Structure formats: structure tokens, C-alpha cells
């Protein structure tokens, strides 16, 4: 759950930590008239975090280090008046920001450093929603330290937007509730509301309509990162194309069933038994991701071969998530997948974890 404080002493800097997400279930309906897809998603926040620090500034600027960061010494600075577009972080076909910080529909593994960045858009949107006017009132320096890969199906861009909302809400003492921040976040990307609350939750609509899920215990995962990113709009478009091919023509809305929650999966999550959860993981976008990056088949097979209880492409991919029985098994699995040479990097995580949370607020003296 996003941490929102109510103290009155002004802060000079605020740092927020925000987790990646994986999808334990992702069911995708037919395209809607507006180009989006209705989905049913079981979101699960895991212990892979970005950190976003904001501070007062005369004009807005942004810098990114770590995953997707630009060369040392580079950054983006621009007049606040040019930072519009806070309501459009995602393509109509993508249902989310795609974890790329609001980048173009083409696969891109570098986080943008200008108005296209979702964290910048989040700051702009919050300023507008709370009536802040003028460069001195809305200027902010944003520093993102990324561990969540870009365009990886882990909602890294949405996570950074959520962190920026929480951080600026604290920095500017705007006093918005988590619910109010979520409403702003939903206009930026479908995954932003979940990044604010974290835990495990069921998402409906575009994924922004959340209901907290009852989950027992912790789950241990190994995440295998793809060699290159996948753009979320491309994956949704490929999903539609593959469905059309399977149907022998162009399926209309009636040819693709409405997405439905897997009640058996929800029961397994309540039981706290990873062996029951693993076989029930599901993702309608997985065939599309495998079509676009066939190497992912080898990664999934390697995980299963080395004892994963469940193996799935997370979201739009290309990250593969492998469920283990406990932390020791996850450690062994991470070593085995690394040795198989089927991915760029491997990380061991656990979940569920809280959403965007304030970790430091430097008060004025």
C-alpha cells in the first residue's frame, strides 16, 4: 500500500521505493471499440525495486541510473510548460505503459529523459490535479535508480510513475489519498494503480479496477530477463493476429470469450501452497511473446527441467517467472537457469510486497 504521510513540515527531498509486478493470471478479451482490451489480471508485487527521489527545482529535470539508464553525465531538463501529456502514457492497444517509462511503441531499452517519461508525466498530472501553477511551484528534479528492466513485462515505467506520485505528493504536501493518487495514476497507465497498492490484487477493465486478493504466506520466484525488450502494444497486436489465424479469419468480439478470473488459482493462493499455485499460472499473451521471441521457449523449458513448480511469461514479456517451493529451491533454480544460458540475467525475488512506499523524506531546516 502506498505510504501517504500527513505531517506539515516541508520536505526538500523525498525518496520512494516501488516494486515490480508479475502476473499470476492474465486473461485478455477481444479488442474494445476504443482499442483497449478488457483483461482479468492477478497482479503480484515482488521484491525487485526501483527508487525515485524528487526534490524542489527551478525547472523540471530527470536522470536515470541502472537498468535502462542513459550514459553517465546525461540527463533531461526542460521547461515545465513543455511537459504536457500527463494523460497519455500508453498506447490504446497496450492496456499499460509496458514498463518502458512511456517510450514509443517500438522496443526500447533506454528510459526516455523528457516529457515522454511516465514519472515526469506523473508529476505534471499531480500538479494539474492539485492546482499548482508556475515553474517555481511545479519544478522538480526526478532521479530514478532502476533495477526493474525496461520493456520487460514487469511494469517498471508504471512503477516509476507511481513512485513519482507518492514522492511529489509528499514533497508538495498536497495531501491526496491513495485512492486519489490511483485515479490520477490510471490516466497514465493501467498498471500504475497496482504499483501504488502492491501486494496481490485482481485487476479488471484495463487492469486499473483493483480488488485486493486474499493470499497466505510468501512465494519465492526466479525472474529471467530477456536479451531484449518487448513493446507491450506489439505483443497485444500479435495476440490479436494469432487469434485471427487460429479462427481461420478475423474474429469479431463474439469469437473471443470475455476474460474470467480463475477461481481455482485464487483458492490455491489462499492455501499458501506454491505446489498448488504453480500449475495454475496462466497468461493469454504468452503465445504472442513466444512468437516474437522464440528463445523464451528455451527459457521456460529450462526452468521446468530444473524443478520450477510453475513457469510463465510475465505480462507482455519477455521476463519469465519461475515459482519455487522455498528460498533455497529458488536459489538453486536461479543457478541452474543462469547456467543454461537462456537469458540475459537472473534475479531471485519474493512476494507479495507492499506498493510504493516512502523511505526517506528530508525536511527543511
mmCIF file of C-alpha atoms in Angstrom:
data_model
loop_
_atom_site.group_PDB
_atom_site.id
_atom_site.type_symbol
_atom_site.label_atom_id
_atom_site.label_comp_id
_atom_site.label_asym_id
_atom_site.label_seq_id
_atom_site.Cartn_x
_atom_site.Cartn_y
_atom_site.Cartn_z
ATOM 1 C CA UNK A 1 0.000 0.000 0.000
ATOM 2 C CA UNK A 2 1.343 3.429 -0.904
ATOM 3 C CA UNK A 3 2.513 5.353 2.135
ATOM 4 C CA UNK A 4 0.968 8.824 2.359
ATOM 5 C CA UNK A 5 2.059 10.999 5.276
ATOM 6 C CA UNK A 6 0.203 13.905 6.843
ATOM 7 C CA UNK A 7 2.982 15.876 8.527
ATOM 8 C CA UNK A 8 3.128 19.619 7.889
ATOM 9 C CA UNK A 9 6.879 20.270 7.949
ATOM 10 C CA UNK A 10 8.014 20.862 4.353
ATOM 11 C CA UNK A 11 10.427 18.420 2.757
ATOM 12 C CA UNK A 12 13.307 19.262 0.447
ATOM 13 C CA UNK A 13 13.731 15.743 -0.968
ATOM 14 C CA UNK A 14 11.627 12.599 -0.892
ATOM 15 C CA UNK A 15 12.598 9.065 -1.889
ATOM 16 C CA UNK A 16 10.080 6.343 -2.667
ATOM 17 C CA UNK A 17 10.738 2.648 -3.270
ATOM 18 C CA UNK A 18 8.394 0.812 -5.627
ATOM 19 C CA UNK A 19 8.215 -2.866 -6.672
ATOM 20 C CA UNK A 20 7.969 -4.710 -9.946
ATOM 21 C CA UNK A 21 4.905 -6.814 -10.640
ATOM 22 C CA UNK A 22 4.330 -10.176 -12.224
ATOM 23 C CA UNK A 23 1.011 -11.531 -13.466
ATOM 24 C CA UNK A 24 -0.101 -14.822 -11.961
ATOM 25 C CA UNK A 25 -3.054 -14.774 -14.336
ATOM 26 C CA UNK A 26 -3.546 -12.572 -17.377
ATOM 27 C CA UNK A 27 -6.707 -13.241 -19.378
ATOM 28 C CA UNK A 28 -7.253 -10.965 -22.368
ATOM 29 C CA UNK A 29 -10.586 -10.287 -24.029
ATOM 30 C CA UNK A 30 -11.235 -9.053 -27.589
ATOM 31 C CA UNK A 31 -10.291 -5.530 -28.640
ATOM 32 C CA UNK A 32 -12.779 -2.908 -27.457
ATOM 33 C CA UNK A 33 -14.032 -0.134 -29.741
ATOM 34 C CA UNK A 34 -11.503 2.225 -28.133
ATOM 35 C CA UNK A 35 -8.646 -0.165 -28.993
ATOM 36 C CA UNK A 36 -8.015 -1.374 -25.448
ATOM 37 C CA UNK A 37 -8.662 -4.935 -24.277
ATOM 38 C CA UNK A 38 -10.643 -5.880 -21.208
ATOM 39 C CA UNK A 39 -8.476 -8.078 -19.018
ATOM 40 C CA UNK A 40 -8.596 -10.066 -15.823
ATOM 41 C CA UNK A 41 -5.221 -9.967 -14.134
ATOM 42 C CA UNK A 42 -3.937 -11.289 -10.838
ATOM 43 C CA UNK A 43 -1.148 -8.839 -10.043
ATOM 44 C CA UNK A 44 1.594 -9.849 -7.619
ATOM 45 C CA UNK A 45 4.220 -7.362 -6.374
ATOM 46 C CA UNK A 46 7.719 -8.787 -5.919
ATOM 47 C CA UNK A 47 10.903 -7.656 -4.204
ATOM 48 C CA UNK A 48 12.628 -6.085 -7.186
ATOM 49 C CA UNK A 49 12.571 -2.345 -6.611
ATOM 50 C CA UNK A 50 13.173 0.971 -8.308
ATOM 51 C CA UNK A 51 13.826 4.068 -6.195
ATOM 52 C CA UNK A 52 12.633 7.519 -7.202
ATOM 53 C CA UNK A 53 13.902 10.674 -5.471
ATOM 54 C CA UNK A 54 12.298 14.064 -6.080
ATOM 55 C CA UNK A 55 13.496 17.464 -4.933
ATOM 56 C CA UNK A 56 12.474 21.072 -5.446
ATOM 57 C CA UNK A 57 13.954 22.733 -8.533
ATOM 58 C CA UNK A 58 13.509 25.836 -10.664
ATOM 59 C CA UNK A 59 12.725 23.657 -13.664
ATOM 60 C CA UNK A 60 11.908 20.021 -14.163
ATOM 61 C CA UNK A 61 14.709 17.594 -14.956
ATOM 62 C CA UNK A 62 15.161 13.846 -14.840
ATOM 63 C CA UNK A 63 18.087 11.439 -14.605
ATOM 64 C CA UNK A 64 18.115 7.644 -14.701
ATOM 65 C CA UNK A 65 20.773 5.216 -13.497
ATOM 66 C CA UNK A 66 20.870 1.436 -13.533
ATOM 67 C CA UNK A 67 18.641 -0.616 -15.847
ATOM 68 C CA UNK A 68 17.738 1.460 -18.895
ATOM 69 C CA UNK A 69 19.837 4.393 -17.743
ATOM 70 C CA UNK A 70 21.497 6.765 -20.185
ATOM 71 C CA UNK A 71 25.267 7.285 -20.381
ATOM 72 C CA UNK A 72 26.920 8.783 -17.323
ATOM 73 C CA UNK A 73 26.555 12.533 -17.149
ATOM 74 C CA UNK A 74 23.449 12.742 -19.317
ATOM 75 C CA UNK A 75 20.027 13.803 -18.197
ATOM 76 C CA UNK A 76 16.924 15.594 -19.317
ATOM 77 C CA UNK A 77 15.937 19.144 -18.414
ATOM 78 C CA UNK A 78 13.119 21.109 -19.988
ATOM 79 C CA UNK A 79 10.610 23.871 -19.256
ATOM 80 C CA UNK A 80 7.649 22.686 -17.238
ATOM 81 C CA UNK A 81 5.308 24.130 -19.834
ATOM 82 C CA UNK A 82 6.659 21.634 -22.359
ATOM 83 C CA UNK A 83 5.947 18.652 -20.117
ATOM 84 C CA UNK A 84 2.338 18.160 -21.062
ATOM 85 C CA UNK A 85 0.702 14.909 -21.997
ATOM 86 C CA UNK A 86 0.203 13.595 -18.473
ATOM 87 C CA UNK A 87 -2.891 11.689 -19.520
ATOM 88 C CA UNK A 88 -1.300 9.553 -22.166
ATOM 89 C CA UNK A 89 1.351 7.112 -21.039
ATOM 90 C CA UNK A 90 0.125 4.143 -23.052
ATOM 91 C CA UNK A 91 -0.876 3.055 -26.489
ATOM 92 C CA UNK A 92 -4.611 2.331 -26.896
ATOM 93 C CA UNK A 93 -3.767 -1.272 -27.757
ATOM 94 C CA UNK A 94 -1.409 -1.932 -24.894
ATOM 95 C CA UNK A 95 -3.556 -1.659 -21.732
ATOM 96 C CA UNK A 96 -0.452 -0.470 -19.887
ATOM 97 C CA UNK A 97 2.692 1.546 -20.116
ATOM 98 C CA UNK A 98 4.547 -1.622 -20.942
ATOM 99 C CA UNK A 99 7.151 -0.988 -18.288
ATOM 100 C CA UNK A 100 9.188 1.203 -20.609
ATOM 101 C CA UNK A 101 8.650 4.551 -18.985
ATOM 102 C CA UNK A 102 6.215 5.654 -21.681
ATOM 103 C CA UNK A 103 8.516 5.025 -24.615
ATOM 104 C CA UNK A 104 7.478 4.682 -28.238
ATOM 105 C CA UNK A 105 5.691 1.537 -29.450
ATOM 106 C CA UNK A 106 8.983 0.148 -30.768
ATOM 107 C CA UNK A 107 11.005 -1.943 -28.348
ATOM 108 C CA UNK A 108 13.304 0.386 -26.433
ATOM 109 C CA UNK A 109 15.597 -0.487 -23.564
ATOM 110 C CA UNK A 110 16.593 3.079 -22.690
ATOM 111 C CA UNK A 111 14.319 5.091 -20.405
ATOM 112 C CA UNK A 112 13.324 8.436 -22.001
ATOM 113 C CA UNK A 113 14.630 11.565 -20.273
ATOM 114 C CA UNK A 114 11.995 14.050 -21.344
ATOM 115 C CA UNK A 115 8.236 14.609 -21.272
ATOM 116 C CA UNK A 116 7.633 11.066 -22.568
ATOM 117 C CA UNK A 117 8.835 9.631 -19.245
ATOM 118 C CA UNK A 118 5.929 8.419 -17.119
ATOM 119 C CA UNK A 119 7.475 9.730 -13.894
ATOM 120 C CA UNK A 120 7.597 13.204 -15.434
ATOM 121 C CA UNK A 121 4.020 12.808 -16.638
ATOM 122 C CA UNK A 122 3.002 11.759 -13.125
ATOM 123 C CA UNK A 123 4.490 14.926 -11.612
ATOM 124 C CA UNK A 124 2.741 17.057 -14.243
ATOM 125 C CA UNK A 125 -0.578 15.280 -13.686
ATOM 126 C CA UNK A 126 -0.377 15.691 -9.903
ATOM 127 C CA UNK A 127 0.452 19.393 -10.231
ATOM 128 C CA UNK A 128 -2.537 19.911 -12.511
ATOM 129 C CA UNK A 129 -4.890 17.906 -10.306
ATOM 130 C CA UNK A 130 -3.932 19.932 -7.229
ATOM 131 C CA UNK A 131 -3.930 23.340 -8.914
ATOM 132 C CA UNK A 132 -0.213 24.073 -8.665
ATOM 133 C CA UNK A 133 0.798 26.757 -11.137
ATOM 134 C CA UNK A 134 4.053 28.286 -12.301
ATOM 135 C CA UNK A 135 7.527 26.895 -12.864
ATOM 136 C CA UNK A 136 8.722 27.527 -9.305
ATOM 137 C CA UNK A 137 5.676 25.767 -7.873
ATOM 138 C CA UNK A 138 5.853 22.735 -10.134
ATOM 139 C CA UNK A 139 9.554 22.389 -11.000
ATOM 140 C CA UNK A 140 11.025 19.172 -9.668
ATOM 141 C CA UNK A 141 14.219 17.178 -10.076
ATOM 142 C CA UNK A 142 13.482 13.476 -10.561
ATOM 143 C CA UNK A 143 16.192 10.873 -10.028
ATOM 144 C CA UNK A 144 15.335 7.252 -10.868
ATOM 145 C CA UNK A 145 17.555 4.386 -9.748
ATOM 146 C CA UNK A 146 16.346 1.405 -11.717
ATOM 147 C CA UNK A 147 16.658 -2.291 -11.015
ATOM 148 C CA UNK A 148 13.447 -3.182 -12.879
ATOM 149 C CA UNK A 149 14.341 -3.832 -16.529
ATOM 150 C CA UNK A 150 12.774 -1.769 -19.291
ATOM 151 C CA UNK A 151 10.123 -3.256 -21.615
ATOM 152 C CA UNK A 152 10.229 -6.490 -19.616
ATOM 153 C CA UNK A 153 6.607 -7.168 -18.665
ATOM 154 C CA UNK A 154 7.292 -6.044 -15.080
ATOM 155 C CA UNK A 155 5.576 -2.606 -15.236
ATOM 156 C CA UNK A 156 8.761 -0.689 -14.489
ATOM 157 C CA UNK A 157 7.542 2.505 -16.137
ATOM 158 C CA UNK A 158 4.249 2.351 -14.270
ATOM 159 C CA UNK A 159 6.147 1.669 -11.050
ATOM 160 C CA UNK A 160 8.215 4.816 -11.545
ATOM 161 C CA UNK A 161 5.070 6.831 -12.231
ATOM 162 C CA UNK A 162 3.509 5.534 -9.005
ATOM 163 C CA UNK A 163 6.664 6.378 -7.066
ATOM 164 C CA UNK A 164 6.721 9.889 -8.532
ATOM 165 C CA UNK A 165 3.088 10.425 -7.496
ATOM 166 C CA UNK A 166 3.787 9.377 -3.911
ATOM 167 C CA UNK A 167 7.046 11.332 -3.750
ATOM 168 C CA UNK A 168 5.617 14.567 -5.189
ATOM 169 C CA UNK A 169 2.522 14.225 -3.026
ATOM 170 C CA UNK A 170 4.890 14.232 -0.031
ATOM 171 C CA UNK A 171 7.256 16.902 -1.390
ATOM 172 C CA UNK A 172 4.464 19.338 -2.221
ATOM 173 C CA UNK A 173 2.311 18.403 0.793
ATOM 174 C CA UNK A 174 -0.701 18.080 -1.488
ATOM 175 C CA UNK A 175 -2.352 15.620 0.906
ATOM 176 C CA UNK A 176 -4.006 13.326 -1.640
ATOM 177 C CA UNK A 177 -5.141 9.884 -0.512
ATOM 178 C CA UNK A 178 -4.013 6.648 -2.132
ATOM 179 C CA UNK A 179 -7.408 6.430 -3.832
ATOM 180 C CA UNK A 180 -6.987 9.912 -5.298
ATOM 181 C CA UNK A 181 -3.454 9.146 -6.435
ATOM 182 C CA UNK A 182 -4.733 5.947 -8.062
ATOM 183 C CA UNK A 183 -7.301 7.916 -10.041
ATOM 184 C CA UNK A 184 -4.544 10.134 -11.414
ATOM 185 C CA UNK A 185 -2.321 7.095 -11.999
ATOM 186 C CA UNK A 186 -4.966 5.297 -14.045
ATOM 187 C CA UNK A 187 -4.832 8.127 -16.594
ATOM 188 C CA UNK A 188 -1.099 7.498 -17.029
ATOM 189 C CA UNK A 189 -1.060 3.715 -17.384
ATOM 190 C CA UNK A 190 -3.220 0.765 -16.461
ATOM 191 C CA UNK A 191 -0.582 -0.731 -14.128
ATOM 192 C CA UNK A 192 0.034 2.450 -12.122
ATOM 193 C CA UNK A 193 -2.799 1.916 -9.588
ATOM 194 C CA UNK A 194 -1.445 -1.520 -8.689
ATOM 195 C CA UNK A 195 2.086 -0.169 -8.257
ATOM 196 C CA UNK A 196 0.640 2.188 -5.652
ATOM 197 C CA UNK A 197 -1.018 -0.538 -3.568
ATOM 198 C CA UNK A 198 1.179 -3.598 -4.178
ATOM 199 C CA UNK A 199 0.503 -6.936 -2.525
ATOM 200 C CA UNK A 200 -1.629 -9.253 -4.637
ATOM 201 C CA UNK A 201 -4.738 -7.925 -6.329
ATOM 202 C CA UNK A 202 -7.247 -8.734 -9.045
ATOM 203 C CA UNK A 203 -7.384 -6.156 -11.843
ATOM 204 C CA UNK A 204 -10.405 -5.741 -14.127
ATOM 205 C CA UNK A 205 -11.214 -3.406 -17.007
ATOM 206 C CA UNK A 206 -7.843 -2.336 -18.408
ATOM 207 C CA UNK A 207 -6.335 -3.608 -15.157
ATOM 208 C CA UNK A 208 -6.917 -0.393 -13.240
ATOM 209 C CA UNK A 209 -10.011 -1.612 -11.333
ATOM 210 C CA UNK A 210 -8.434 -3.342 -8.349
ATOM 211 C CA UNK A 211 -9.653 -5.651 -5.619
ATOM 212 C CA UNK A 212 -7.185 -6.884 -3.026
ATOM 213 C CA UNK A 213 -6.736 -10.662 -3.109
ATOM 214 C CA UNK A 214 -6.536 -12.876 -0.041
ATOM 215 C CA UNK A 215 -3.147 -14.602 -0.104
ATOM 216 C CA UNK A 216 -1.487 -16.768 2.520
ATOM 217 C CA UNK A 217 2.283 -16.750 3.037
ATOM 218 C CA UNK A 218 5.125 -15.685 0.780
ATOM 219 C CA UNK A 219 6.073 -17.019 -2.638
ATOM 220 C CA UNK A 220 9.605 -17.375 -3.956
ATOM 221 C CA UNK A 221 10.376 -16.618 -7.584
ATOM 222 C CA UNK A 222 13.206 -16.560 -10.051
ATOM 223 C CA UNK A 223 12.938 -13.930 -12.783
ATOM 224 C CA UNK A 224 14.859 -14.487 -16.022
ATOM 225 C CA UNK A 225 15.311 -11.320 -18.082
ATOM 226 C CA UNK A 226 15.175 -11.457 -21.865
ATOM 227 C CA UNK A 227 18.077 -10.414 -24.043
ATOM 228 C CA UNK A 228 15.987 -7.551 -25.479
ATOM 229 C CA UNK A 229 12.717 -5.893 -24.573
ATOM 230 C CA UNK A 230 9.228 -6.354 -25.953
ATOM 231 C CA UNK A 231 6.890 -3.419 -26.584
ATOM 232 C CA UNK A 232 3.511 -4.066 -24.992
ATOM 233 C CA UNK A 233 1.491 -2.764 -27.997
ATOM 234 C CA UNK A 234 3.374 -5.171 -30.282
ATOM 235 C CA UNK A 235 2.524 -8.109 -28.029
ATOM 236 C CA UNK A 236 -1.185 -7.254 -27.885
ATOM 237 C CA UNK A 237 -1.267 -6.801 -31.666
ATOM 238 C CA UNK A 238 0.426 -10.170 -32.150
ATOM 239 C CA UNK A 239 -2.057 -11.775 -29.756
ATOM 240 C CA UNK A 240 -4.925 -10.445 -31.885
ATOM 241 C CA UNK A 241 -3.225 -11.642 -35.064
ATOM 242 C CA UNK A 242 -2.586 -15.160 -33.739
ATOM 243 C CA UNK A 243 -6.186 -15.434 -32.588
ATOM 244 C CA UNK A 244 -7.360 -14.400 -36.048
ATOM 245 C CA UNK A 245 -5.166 -17.058 -37.661
ATOM 246 C CA UNK A 246 -6.443 -19.768 -35.307
ATOM 247 C CA UNK A 247 -10.021 -18.758 -36.077
ATOM 248 C CA UNK A 248 -9.385 -19.017 -39.815
ATOM 249 C CA UNK A 249 -10.201 -15.370 -40.365
ATOM 250 C CA UNK A 250 -10.743 -12.164 -38.465
ATOM 251 C CA UNK A 251 -12.568 -12.961 -35.231
ATOM 252 C CA UNK A 252 -15.163 -10.472 -34.062
ATOM 253 C CA UNK A 253 -15.738 -9.715 -30.408
ATOM 254 C CA UNK A 254 -18.032 -12.742 -30.048
ATOM 255 C CA UNK A 255 -15.256 -15.098 -31.147
ATOM 256 C CA UNK A 256 -13.002 -14.311 -28.195
ATOM 257 C CA UNK A 257 -14.537 -15.091 -24.816
ATOM 258 C CA UNK A 258 -14.715 -12.459 -22.125
ATOM 259 C CA UNK A 259 -11.865 -12.845 -19.637
ATOM 260 C CA UNK A 260 -12.739 -14.612 -16.390
ATOM 261 C CA UNK A 261 -10.996 -14.981 -13.044
ATOM 262 C CA UNK A 262 -9.508 -18.407 -12.317
ATOM 263 C CA UNK A 263 -11.251 -19.358 -9.071
ATOM 264 C CA UNK A 264 -9.010 -22.382 -8.647
ATOM 265 C CA UNK A 265 -5.926 -20.144 -8.706
ATOM 266 C CA UNK A 266 -7.450 -17.852 -6.088
ATOM 267 C CA UNK A 267 -8.146 -20.845 -3.859
ATOM 268 C CA UNK A 268 -4.574 -22.039 -4.232
ATOM 269 C CA UNK A 269 -3.244 -18.600 -3.278
ATOM 270 C CA UNK A 270 -5.413 -18.653 -0.147
ATOM 271 C CA UNK A 271 -3.990 -22.063 0.756
ATOM 272 C CA UNK A 272 -0.418 -20.766 0.703
ATOM 273 C CA UNK A 273 0.792 -23.878 -1.146
ATOM 274 C CA UNK A 274 3.161 -22.992 -4.010
ATOM 275 C CA UNK A 275 2.849 -26.520 -5.418
ATOM 276 C CA UNK A 276 -0.871 -25.852 -5.880
ATOM 277 C CA UNK A 277 -0.313 -22.384 -7.351
ATOM 278 C CA UNK A 278 2.352 -23.318 -9.917
ATOM 279 C CA UNK A 279 0.273 -25.369 -12.380
ATOM 280 C CA UNK A 280 -2.479 -22.722 -12.373
ATOM 281 C CA UNK A 281 -0.376 -19.787 -13.597
ATOM 282 C CA UNK A 282 -1.689 -18.537 -16.953
ATOM 283 C CA UNK A 283 -1.082 -15.774 -19.480
ATOM 284 C CA UNK A 284 -3.044 -15.228 -22.693
ATOM 285 C CA UNK A 285 -0.203 -13.045 -24.019
ATOM 286 C CA UNK A 286 2.386 -15.788 -23.678
ATOM 287 C CA UNK A 287 1.904 -17.278 -27.183
ATOM 288 C CA UNK A 288 2.387 -13.808 -28.671
ATOM 289 C CA UNK A 289 5.542 -13.189 -26.641
ATOM 290 C CA UNK A 290 6.919 -16.596 -27.669
ATOM 291 C CA UNK A 291 6.153 -15.810 -31.301
ATOM 292 C CA UNK A 292 8.090 -12.547 -31.080
ATOM 293 C CA UNK A 293 10.993 -14.028 -29.087
ATOM 294 C CA UNK A 294 11.248 -17.800 -29.687
ATOM 295 C CA UNK A 295 14.214 -18.053 -27.298
ATOM 296 C CA UNK A 296 11.712 -17.691 -24.444
ATOM 297 C CA UNK A 297 10.578 -21.259 -25.114
ATOM 298 C CA UNK A 298 14.043 -22.459 -24.150
ATOM 299 C CA UNK A 299 13.998 -20.348 -21.001
ATOM 300 C CA UNK A 300 10.633 -21.747 -19.896
ATOM 301 C CA UNK A 301 11.751 -25.293 -20.669
ATOM 302 C CA UNK A 302 14.976 -24.821 -18.692
ATOM 303 C CA UNK A 303 13.059 -23.642 -15.652
ATOM 304 C CA UNK A 304 10.677 -26.583 -15.759
ATOM 305 C CA UNK A 305 13.547 -29.018 -16.313
ATOM 306 C CA UNK A 306 15.287 -27.746 -13.188
ATOM 307 C CA UNK A 307 12.296 -28.098 -10.898
ATOM 308 C CA UNK A 308 10.200 -24.934 -11.171
ATOM 309 C CA UNK A 309 6.699 -25.501 -9.794
ATOM 310 C CA UNK A 310 5.359 -23.083 -12.382
ATOM 311 C CA UNK A 311 6.824 -21.232 -15.353
ATOM 312 C CA UNK A 312 5.233 -18.307 -17.143
ATOM 313 C CA UNK A 313 5.988 -15.230 -19.224
ATOM 314 C CA UNK A 314 5.168 -12.214 -17.077
ATOM 315 C CA UNK A 315 2.720 -9.803 -18.646
ATOM 316 C CA UNK A 316 3.772 -8.847 -22.166
ATOM 317 C CA UNK A 317 7.233 -10.338 -21.564
ATOM 318 C CA UNK A 318 9.943 -11.102 -22.191
ATOM 319 C CA UNK A 319 10.683 -11.768 -18.492
ATOM 320 C CA UNK A 320 9.993 -15.366 -17.484
ATOM 321 C CA UNK A 321 8.867 -16.006 -13.906
ATOM 322 C CA UNK A 322 9.557 -19.343 -12.214
ATOM 323 C CA UNK A 323 7.894 -20.358 -8.954
ATOM 324 C CA UNK A 324 9.945 -22.305 -6.407
ATOM 325 C CA UNK A 325 8.932 -24.135 -3.256
ATOM 326 C CA UNK A 326 11.052 -22.022 -0.897
ATOM 327 C CA UNK A 327 14.012 -19.649 -0.833
ATOM 328 C CA UNK A 328 16.615 -22.421 -1.010
ATOM 329 C CA UNK A 329 14.933 -24.021 -4.013
ATOM 330 C CA UNK A 330 14.717 -20.608 -5.674
ATOM 331 C CA UNK A 331 18.450 -20.119 -5.154
ATOM 332 C CA UNK A 332 19.236 -23.481 -6.741
ATOM 333 C CA UNK A 333 16.860 -22.745 -9.608
ATOM 334 C CA UNK A 334 18.491 -19.361 -10.246
ATOM 335 C CA UNK A 335 21.902 -21.001 -10.525
ATOM 336 C CA UNK A 336 20.577 -23.656 -12.906
ATOM 337 C CA UNK A 337 18.815 -21.178 -15.202
ATOM 338 C CA UNK A 338 21.892 -18.965 -15.271
ATOM 339 C CA UNK A 339 23.978 -21.958 -16.298
ATOM 340 C CA UNK A 340 21.536 -22.841 -19.070
ATOM 341 C CA UNK A 341 22.446 -19.612 -20.895
ATOM 342 C CA UNK A 342 18.875 -18.858 -21.979
ATOM 343 C CA UNK A 343 18.545 -15.308 -20.662
ATOM 344 C CA UNK A 344 20.427 -12.063 -20.066
ATOM 345 C CA UNK A 345 20.286 -12.115 -16.271
ATOM 346 C CA UNK A 346 18.524 -13.829 -13.377
ATOM 347 C CA UNK A 347 17.271 -12.444 -10.064
ATOM 348 C CA UNK A 348 15.698 -14.154 -7.064
ATOM 349 C CA UNK A 349 12.688 -12.369 -5.529
ATOM 350 C CA UNK A 350 9.737 -12.987 -3.245
ATOM 351 C CA UNK A 351 6.208 -11.679 -2.956
ATOM 352 C CA UNK A 352 3.840 -10.249 -2.177
ATOM 353 C CA UNK A 353 5.427 -6.970 -1.061
ATOM 354 C CA UNK A 354 3.893 -3.522 -0.427
ATOM 355 C CA UNK A 355 3.446 -0.949 -3.169
ATOM 356 C CA UNK A 356 5.143 2.440 -3.497
ATOM 357 C CA UNK A 357 6.453 3.416 -0.055
ATOM 358 C CA UNK A 358 8.242 6.468 1.280
ATOM 359 C CA UNK A 359 11.699 5.519 2.520
ATOM 360 C CA UNK A 360 13.218 8.965 3.105
ATOM 361 C CA UNK A 361 11.935 12.499 3.443
ATOM 362 C CA UNK A 362 14.492 15.247 4.039
ATOM 363 C CA UNK A 363 12.847 18.089 5.915
ATOM 364 C CA UNK A 364 13.851 21.700 5.581
ATOM 365 C CA UNK A 365 15.904 23.183 8.416
#
